[in-house]
Short mmCIF file of C-alpha atoms in Angstrom, two decimals:
data_model
loop_
_atom_site.label_atom_id
_atom_site.label_comp_id
_atom_site.label_asym_id
_atom_site.label_seq_id
_atom_site.Cartn_x
_atom_site.Cartn_y
_atom_site.Cartn_z
CA MET A 1 9.01 27.05 -0.72
CA PRO A 2 6.76 28.21 2.31
CA THR A 3 4.59 25.94 3.43
CA PRO A 4 0.43 27.22 2.64
CA GLU A 5 -1.41 28.30 5.33
CA THR A 6 -3.15 25.59 7.23
CA PRO A 7 -6.53 23.48 5.33
CA VAL A 8 -9.33 21.79 7.01
CA PHE A 9 -7.68 18.35 6.60
CA GLU A 10 -11.18 16.37 7.07
CA SER A 11 -13.07 18.71 4.59
CA PRO A 12 -14.42 17.27 1.48
CA ASP A 13 -13.14 20.38 -0.62
CA PHE A 14 -9.94 20.04 0.77
CA LEU A 15 -9.07 16.14 -0.19
CA GLN A 16 -10.44 16.06 -3.35
CA GLN A 17 -8.73 19.42 -4.67
CA HIS A 18 -5.93 17.25 -3.05
CA ILE A 19 -6.33 14.44 -4.96
CA GLN A 20 -6.57 16.61 -7.96
CA SER A 21 -3.40 17.73 -7.31
CA ILE A 22 -1.11 14.27 -7.47
CA LEU A 23 -3.29 13.68 -11.15
CA ASP A 24 -1.03 16.44 -11.87
CA PHE A 25 1.63 15.53 -10.89
CA TYR A 26 1.67 11.89 -12.84
CA GLU A 27 -1.08 13.28 -15.67
CA PRO A 28 1.61 14.95 -18.03
CA ARG A 29 4.23 12.33 -17.39
CA VAL A 30 3.04 8.79 -17.04
CA ILE A 31 2.26 8.52 -20.64
CA GLY A 32 5.23 8.49 -23.18
CA PRO A 33 6.54 6.65 -26.62
CA GLU A 34 6.97 3.51 -25.10
CA ALA A 35 4.44 1.09 -23.60
CA GLY A 36 2.72 1.26 -20.28
CA LEU A 37 2.91 4.04 -17.64
CA ARG A 38 6.39 5.86 -16.49
CA SER A 39 7.63 5.59 -13.52
CA CYS A 40 10.86 6.95 -12.04
CA PHE A 41 10.46 10.89 -11.48
CA LEU A 42 12.16 13.16 -9.71
CA ASP A 43 11.09 16.41 -7.17
CA ASN A 44 10.46 18.46 -10.06
CA GLY A 45 8.44 15.85 -13.25
CA ASP A 46 12.25 15.43 -14.96
CA CYS A 47 11.64 11.15 -15.85
CA PHE A 48 15.01 10.05 -14.83
CA ASP A 49 14.26 6.05 -15.83
CA PRO A 50 11.59 6.53 -18.60
CA HIS A 51 12.12 2.62 -20.09
CA SER A 52 12.46 0.35 -16.16
CA ARG A 53 8.78 -0.58 -15.50
CA GLN A 54 7.98 -3.35 -11.99
CA LEU A 55 5.24 -5.14 -11.66
CA VAL A 56 4.13 -3.30 -8.32
CA GLY A 57 4.42 0.15 -9.99
CA SER A 58 2.64 -1.20 -13.11
CA ALA A 59 -0.41 -2.71 -10.62
CA ARG A 60 -0.55 0.96 -8.87
CA TYR A 61 -1.25 3.18 -12.10
CA VAL A 62 -4.12 0.45 -12.92
CA VAL A 63 -5.57 1.53 -9.62
CA ASN A 64 -5.01 4.83 -9.42
CA TYR A 65 -6.62 5.18 -12.37
CA ALA A 66 -9.22 2.68 -12.59
CA THR A 67 -10.16 4.25 -9.79
CA ALA A 68 -10.43 7.76 -10.66
CA TYR A 69 -11.92 6.66 -13.65
CA ARG A 70 -14.89 5.23 -11.33
CA LEU A 71 -15.01 8.57 -8.85
CA TYR A 72 -14.54 10.61 -11.25
CA GLY A 73 -15.26 9.66 -15.13
CA GLN A 74 -12.69 11.16 -17.17
CA ALA A 75 -11.87 9.39 -20.68
CA ASN A 76 -8.58 10.03 -20.88
CA HIS A 77 -8.07 7.33 -17.14
CA LEU A 78 -10.05 4.99 -18.33
CA GLU A 79 -7.91 4.90 -21.30
CA TRP A 80 -5.21 5.03 -18.77
CA ALA A 81 -6.04 1.93 -16.97
CA GLN A 82 -6.46 -0.15 -19.62
CA ARG A 83 -3.26 0.96 -21.60
CA GLY A 84 -2.12 -0.42 -17.65
CA LEU A 85 -4.17 -3.26 -17.53
CA ASP A 86 -3.18 -4.43 -21.25
CA TYR A 87 0.61 -3.94 -20.56
CA LEU A 88 0.63 -6.25 -17.09
CA THR A 89 -1.51 -8.74 -19.12
CA GLN A 90 0.88 -8.48 -21.91
CA VAL A 91 4.21 -8.46 -21.36
CA HIS A 92 4.74 -8.84 -17.43
CA ARG A 93 2.53 -11.70 -17.39
CA GLN A 94 4.63 -14.98 -19.22
CA ASP A 95 3.06 -18.45 -21.14
CA ASN A 96 3.08 -19.87 -17.43
CA GLY A 97 1.01 -17.76 -15.97
CA ARG A 98 3.44 -15.18 -13.57
CA TYR A 99 3.85 -11.83 -14.10
CA VAL A 100 7.74 -10.81 -13.63
CA TRP A 101 8.95 -8.06 -11.09
CA LEU A 102 11.01 -6.29 -13.04
CA LEU A 103 11.61 -5.17 -16.98
CA GLU A 104 13.31 -3.16 -19.14
CA LYS A 105 12.37 -1.63 -22.82
CA ASP A 106 10.03 -4.69 -22.46
CA ALA A 107 12.41 -7.15 -21.59
CA ILE A 108 12.70 -9.67 -18.49
CA VAL A 109 15.59 -7.78 -15.50
CA ASP A 110 14.21 -9.77 -12.52
CA ASP A 111 12.07 -13.08 -13.52
CA ARG A 112 11.69 -13.28 -9.40
CA VAL A 113 7.71 -14.52 -9.67
CA MET A 114 6.42 -12.68 -5.91
CA ALA A 115 3.61 -13.39 -3.58
CA TYR A 116 3.47 -9.69 -3.33
CA GLY A 117 3.34 -8.46 -6.85
CA HIS A 118 0.54 -10.59 -7.98
CA ALA A 119 -1.23 -9.08 -5.21
CA PHE A 120 -1.58 -6.00 -6.65
CA VAL A 121 -1.98 -7.37 -9.67
CA MET A 122 -5.38 -8.66 -8.65
CA LEU A 123 -6.02 -5.10 -7.00
CA ALA A 124 -5.13 -3.72 -10.04
CA ALA A 125 -7.50 -5.88 -12.00
CA ALA A 126 -10.54 -5.89 -8.97
CA SER A 127 -10.12 -2.51 -10.04
CA CYS A 128 -11.06 -1.98 -13.17
CA VAL A 129 -13.62 -4.72 -12.77
CA ARG A 130 -15.65 -2.03 -10.18
CA ALA A 131 -14.87 1.02 -12.37
CA GLY A 132 -16.28 -0.96 -15.30
CA ILE A 133 -13.89 -2.35 -17.88
CA ASP A 134 -15.48 -6.16 -17.59
CA THR A 135 -12.32 -7.09 -19.67
CA ALA A 136 -10.21 -7.65 -16.30
CA LEU A 137 -12.87 -9.94 -15.07
CA PRO A 138 -10.95 -13.36 -16.30
CA THR A 139 -7.79 -11.80 -15.31
CA LEU A 140 -8.69 -11.21 -11.84
CA HIS A 141 -10.27 -15.11 -11.01
CA GLU A 142 -6.79 -15.67 -13.08
CA VAL A 143 -4.90 -14.43 -10.37
CA ASN A 144 -6.11 -15.50 -7.69
CA ASP A 145 -6.10 -19.07 -9.56
CA PHE A 146 -2.05 -18.31 -9.45
CA MET A 147 -2.68 -17.58 -6.14
CA GLU A 148 -4.02 -20.18 -4.71
CA HIS A 149 -2.08 -22.46 -6.83
CA ASN A 150 1.27 -21.51 -6.29
CA PHE A 151 1.70 -19.82 -3.14
CA TRP A 152 -1.78 -20.77 -0.93
CA ASP A 153 -0.16 -23.19 2.68
CA ASP A 154 -3.33 -24.33 4.02
CA SER A 155 -1.99 -25.82 6.64
CA ALA A 156 -0.71 -22.41 7.12
CA GLY A 157 -3.67 -20.81 6.25
CA ALA A 158 -1.21 -17.94 4.94
CA TYR A 159 0.74 -17.50 1.58
CA ALA A 160 4.62 -17.62 1.08
CA ASP A 161 5.52 -15.01 -0.73
CA GLU A 162 8.62 -16.37 -3.53
CA ARG A 163 9.47 -18.86 -6.40
CA ASN A 164 11.83 -18.82 -8.98
CA ALA A 165 10.28 -18.60 -12.96
CA SER A 166 10.21 -22.16 -13.64
CA LEU A 167 7.84 -21.97 -10.31
CA GLU A 168 9.44 -24.99 -9.01
CA ALA A 169 11.32 -23.45 -6.13
CA LEU A 170 9.57 -21.86 -3.18
CA ASP A 171 11.68 -19.48 -1.34
CA PRO A 172 11.85 -20.66 2.37
CA TYR A 173 11.31 -17.10 3.51
CA ARG A 174 7.55 -15.50 4.92
CA GLY A 175 6.66 -12.44 5.33
CA GLN A 176 3.59 -10.72 6.52
CA ASN A 177 3.80 -7.97 3.16
CA ALA A 178 2.35 -10.42 0.77
CA ASN A 179 -0.99 -11.30 2.53
CA MET A 180 -1.24 -7.95 4.00
CA HIS A 181 -2.26 -6.55 0.44
CA MET A 182 -3.27 -9.81 -0.35
CA CYS A 183 -5.83 -9.32 2.36
CA GLU A 184 -6.17 -5.30 0.67
CA ALA A 185 -7.21 -7.12 -2.78
CA LEU A 186 -9.44 -10.06 -1.85
CA LEU A 187 -11.79 -7.20 -0.33
CA ALA A 188 -11.62 -5.60 -3.54
CA ALA A 189 -12.52 -8.06 -5.46
CA TRP A 190 -15.12 -8.90 -2.98
CA GLN A 191 -16.24 -5.35 -3.38
CA ALA A 192 -15.77 -5.53 -7.19
CA THR A 193 -17.85 -9.76 -7.47
CA GLY A 194 -19.61 -10.07 -4.76
CA HIS A 195 -18.22 -13.44 -5.26
CA LYS A 196 -17.73 -15.06 -1.30
CA PRO A 197 -14.84 -16.60 -1.23
CA PHE A 198 -12.99 -13.79 -1.44
CA LEU A 199 -13.85 -12.06 1.43
CA ASP A 200 -14.04 -15.59 3.30
CA ARG A 201 -10.43 -15.23 2.58
CA ALA A 202 -9.99 -11.69 3.24
CA GLU A 203 -11.44 -12.76 6.80
CA GLN A 204 -8.98 -15.59 7.61
CA LEU A 205 -5.93 -14.12 6.58
CA ALA A 206 -6.94 -10.90 8.59
CA ALA A 207 -7.67 -13.55 11.57
CA ARG A 208 -4.37 -15.32 10.92
CA PHE A 209 -2.13 -12.03 11.26
CA THR A 210 -3.39 -9.89 13.51
CA PHE A 211 -4.81 -12.05 16.46
CA GLU A 212 -2.94 -15.87 15.57
CA LEU A 213 0.36 -14.75 14.33
CA ALA A 214 1.10 -12.12 15.84
CA GLY A 215 1.04 -14.01 19.41
CA GLN A 216 4.31 -14.73 18.88
CA SER A 217 5.13 -10.88 19.33
CA ASP A 218 2.43 -9.41 22.21
CA GLY A 219 0.19 -8.39 19.59
CA GLN A 220 1.83 -6.42 17.25
CA ILE A 221 2.17 -8.12 13.72
CA TRP A 222 5.99 -9.09 13.29
CA GLU A 223 6.86 -8.88 10.11
CA HIS A 224 9.10 -12.15 9.12
CA TYR A 225 9.29 -15.88 9.08
CA ASP A 226 10.18 -18.96 8.84
CA SER A 227 8.82 -21.44 6.96
CA ASN A 228 7.28 -23.05 9.07
CA TRP A 229 5.57 -19.87 10.67
CA GLN A 230 8.13 -19.03 13.28
CA VAL A 231 8.66 -15.28 14.20
CA ASP A 232 12.64 -15.27 12.66
CA MET A 233 13.84 -11.90 14.46
CA GLN A 234 17.70 -12.49 12.48
CA PHE A 235 15.73 -11.76 8.67
CA ASN A 236 17.35 -8.75 7.28
CA ILE A 237 18.35 -8.16 11.06
CA ASP A 238 21.01 -5.14 9.65
CA LYS A 239 18.33 -3.55 7.11
CA PRO A 240 16.40 -1.55 9.10
CA ASN A 241 15.50 0.34 6.05
CA ASP A 242 15.41 -2.17 3.13
CA ARG A 243 12.17 -0.66 1.41
CA TYR A 244 10.07 -3.80 1.06
CA LYS A 245 11.81 -6.55 4.13
CA PRO A 246 12.81 -4.12 6.37
CA TRP A 247 13.56 -5.77 10.00
CA GLY A 248 12.09 -4.32 13.38
CA PHE A 249 8.65 -4.08 13.66
CA GLN A 250 6.90 -1.59 11.27
CA PRO A 251 3.88 1.41 12.94
CA GLY A 252 2.70 2.50 9.09
CA HIS A 253 2.22 -1.38 8.47
CA GLN A 254 0.59 -1.85 11.94
CA VAL A 255 -2.25 0.65 10.98
CA GLU A 256 -2.85 -0.65 6.63
CA TRP A 257 -3.64 -3.86 9.26
CA SER A 258 -5.76 -1.22 11.28
CA LYS A 259 -7.26 -0.14 8.28
CA LEU A 260 -7.67 -3.44 6.32
CA LEU A 261 -9.76 -4.41 9.79
CA LEU A 262 -12.46 -1.22 9.98
CA ILE A 263 -12.75 -2.46 5.63
CA LEU A 264 -13.37 -6.16 6.99
CA ASN A 265 -15.89 -5.46 10.24
CA GLU A 266 -17.88 -3.11 7.06
CA GLU A 267 -18.05 -5.52 4.76
CA ARG A 268 -18.54 -8.68 7.51
CA PRO A 269 -19.16 -7.06 11.13
CA ASP A 270 -18.17 -9.17 13.60
CA GLU A 271 -17.26 -7.76 17.17
CA LYS A 272 -13.37 -8.17 17.65
CA TRP A 273 -12.18 -6.51 14.55
CA LEU A 274 -12.06 -2.66 15.94
CA PRO A 275 -10.69 -3.97 19.43
CA LYS A 276 -8.22 -5.06 17.26
CA ALA A 277 -7.96 -2.09 15.00
CA ARG A 278 -7.55 -0.24 18.18
CA ASP A 279 -4.93 -1.60 20.12
CA LEU A 280 -2.60 -2.26 16.49
CA TYR A 281 -3.45 1.96 15.68
CA GLU A 282 -2.59 2.92 19.10
CA ARG A 283 0.24 1.01 19.78
CA ALA A 284 1.44 1.95 16.31
CA MET A 285 0.90 5.41 17.34
CA SER A 286 2.79 5.29 21.36
CA SER A 287 6.14 3.78 19.65
CA GLY A 288 6.62 5.58 16.01
CA TRP A 289 5.59 8.87 16.43
CA ASP A 290 8.84 11.08 16.94
CA ALA A 291 7.74 13.67 19.52
CA GLU A 292 10.98 14.88 19.03
CA HIS A 293 10.17 15.59 15.70
CA GLY A 294 6.77 14.14 14.56
CA GLY A 295 5.59 12.40 12.03
CA LEU A 296 6.20 8.17 12.03
CA ALA A 297 8.94 6.58 12.06
CA TYR A 298 9.69 3.91 9.55
CA GLY A 299 11.10 0.85 12.03
CA VAL A 300 11.21 0.83 16.19
CA ALA A 301 12.83 -1.93 17.24
CA PRO A 302 11.43 -4.64 20.20
CA ASP A 303 13.29 -2.58 22.44
CA GLY A 304 10.93 0.34 21.55
CA SER A 305 14.21 2.67 20.10
CA PHE A 306 13.80 3.65 16.20
CA CYS A 307 15.75 1.96 14.38
CA ALA A 308 15.08 3.13 11.42
CA ALA A 309 13.66 6.77 11.96
CA GLU A 310 13.63 8.41 8.31
CA LYS A 311 9.98 9.40 7.89
CA TYR A 312 8.14 7.38 4.59
CA PHE A 313 4.77 8.81 2.63
CA TRP A 314 3.11 5.82 3.26
CA VAL A 315 3.20 5.60 7.06
CA GLN A 316 2.27 8.12 7.49
CA SER A 317 -0.92 8.11 4.79
CA GLU A 318 -2.08 4.85 6.10
CA ALA A 319 -2.30 6.27 9.52
CA PHE A 320 -4.29 9.12 9.03
CA ALA A 321 -6.53 6.83 6.97
CA ALA A 322 -6.49 4.21 10.06
CA ALA A 323 -6.97 7.62 12.24
CA TRP A 324 -10.19 8.69 10.74
CA ARG A 325 -11.82 5.49 10.55
CA LEU A 326 -11.54 5.14 14.22
CA TYR A 327 -12.43 8.73 14.50
CA THR A 328 -16.03 8.19 12.99
CA LEU A 329 -16.44 4.03 13.60
CA THR A 330 -16.01 5.78 17.23
CA GLY A 331 -16.56 9.71 17.58
CA GLU A 332 -13.52 9.81 19.67
CA GLU A 333 -11.74 13.61 19.07
CA ARG A 334 -8.17 12.10 20.38
CA PHE A 335 -8.65 10.79 16.91
CA LEU A 336 -8.98 13.17 15.55
CA ASP A 337 -6.97 15.17 16.90
CA ASP A 338 -4.27 12.57 15.77
CA TYR A 339 -5.53 12.78 11.61
CA ARG A 340 -5.25 16.63 11.88
CA ARG A 341 -1.02 15.94 14.04
CA ILE A 342 -0.54 13.57 11.29
CA TRP A 343 -1.57 15.57 7.81
CA GLN A 344 0.04 19.09 9.60
CA TRP A 345 3.58 17.01 9.94
CA SER A 346 2.80 16.04 6.37
CA TRP A 347 1.70 18.72 5.10
CA GLN A 348 4.61 21.09 6.25
CA HIS A 349 6.98 17.71 4.78
CA LEU A 350 5.72 15.48 2.50
CA VAL A 351 3.61 17.26 0.29
CA ASP A 352 5.08 19.14 -2.67
CA HIS A 353 3.60 22.44 -2.31
CA ARG A 354 5.96 23.81 -5.49
CA TYR A 355 4.97 20.42 -7.89
CA GLY A 356 2.48 18.78 -6.32
CA ALA A 357 2.54 15.11 -4.91
CA TRP A 358 3.95 13.79 -1.92
CA PHE A 359 8.19 13.04 -1.56
CA ARG A 360 8.91 9.42 -0.51
CA VAL A 361 10.48 9.92 2.73
CA ARG A 362 12.53 12.15 4.32
CA ASN A 363 14.88 12.48 7.46
CA ARG A 364 14.11 12.48 10.20
CA ASP A 365 13.68 15.67 10.74
CA GLY A 366 11.91 16.75 7.42
CA SER A 367 14.68 17.15 6.01
CA ALA A 368 15.67 16.36 2.12
CA ILE A 369 17.29 12.93 1.36
CA ASP A 370 17.29 13.12 -1.99
CA ASP A 371 15.73 14.52 -5.41
CA ARG A 372 13.74 10.78 -6.48
CA LYS A 373 10.61 11.38 -5.19
CA SER A 374 8.79 8.73 -7.37
CA PRO A 375 11.32 5.93 -7.66
CA LEU A 376 10.09 1.92 -9.25
CA GLY A 377 7.37 1.19 -7.24
CA LYS A 378 5.42 4.89 -6.65
CA THR A 379 2.89 5.98 -7.84
CA ASP A 380 1.00 7.95 -5.28
CA TYR A 381 -1.86 4.86 -4.48
CA HIS A 382 -0.48 5.49 -0.85
CA THR A 383 -1.72 9.23 -0.12
CA MET A 384 -4.40 9.06 -2.79
CA GLY A 385 -6.12 6.06 -1.42
CA ALA A 386 -5.87 6.95 1.87
CA CYS A 387 -8.56 10.54 0.59
CA TRP A 388 -10.19 8.19 -1.08
CA ASP A 389 -10.85 6.06 2.11
CA VAL A 390 -11.42 9.79 4.28
CA LEU A 391 -13.88 10.00 1.81
CA SER A 392 -15.99 7.04 1.27
CA GLN A 393 -16.82 7.75 5.55
CA PRO A 394 -19.18 9.71 6.29
CA LEU A 395 -18.66 12.20 9.89
CA PRO A 396 -20.01 10.91 13.08
CA SER A 397 -23.03 12.49 14.73
#
């Protein structure tokens, strides 16, 4: 389908219309006769797996619809946020307080206990509280307590990653991704409740990963660590395209941390956050932007080469959100130029102008890889979230 005329990407009207177009793609499809909220959509919207429910996807739908209800007040969004929250707390949640990773027809398929997944449950609960769903408040505190008891390593100042179903065995792997999303969840919990320990912990994580641990890898954030929180350069070295634990520097995670630092600075100003956010963003754009084809690559090796040259939807959306925040804070036109060029590439290659929403991933040149727009875990939480974040930041005077 031909690409429509280029809009004014910073226009609030455009951003609101784009958010609505994404909601329109999912709204006829997420509700089926099964419990919870459906995922697994092809490009045309057909559901290729109506029965599977992954923890991250289940939680992200709640974030989407709770936020949409908070901002627009549509009754169906409130109903769907509550439906999704009920599925999280009544089906994903087990008697020992853990939330299982994967269900099929409500039966457990994968019972791993993942800090990454629980971070999204906490974000979902915080989003519900912000939307006025007070029944989510006990879940917010319960999940935070669960994370504190089962994953927090006080001596390391960070969360571990994975336990078994009985919660008795802790995997030696340590990673930044679960901690990044806990920082996000904690910031949302602070915004929802005003409970200062949430903001304190978010600040602690931000300093630990973007300053202290990044010092092991020349100021950038490496993905993987051993049980002593030393950089593990060998973990998944043969899997630079792994969906959740890829090898290499992730430009998308550098810019996502940049955005989180700027949100943290908004909540608790500190002169160190903006320079670090700028540095993470600029190095990600320098190393990850594809000068030949455009767009930010998925993975960059330590030698600066692309180890995974595919273009993922979430990487571009987190990048334009960070670029916009940097522009509104500094007034520097180069960040606005970045915002526009990231959007332009995405508009041409990742936004589905026929059926709506964003394609999950494209080849380096922007061509299609498959027709699975929204497999398990993808709910376009990144794309709508980035647009909402841009809308929350006024233009510089």
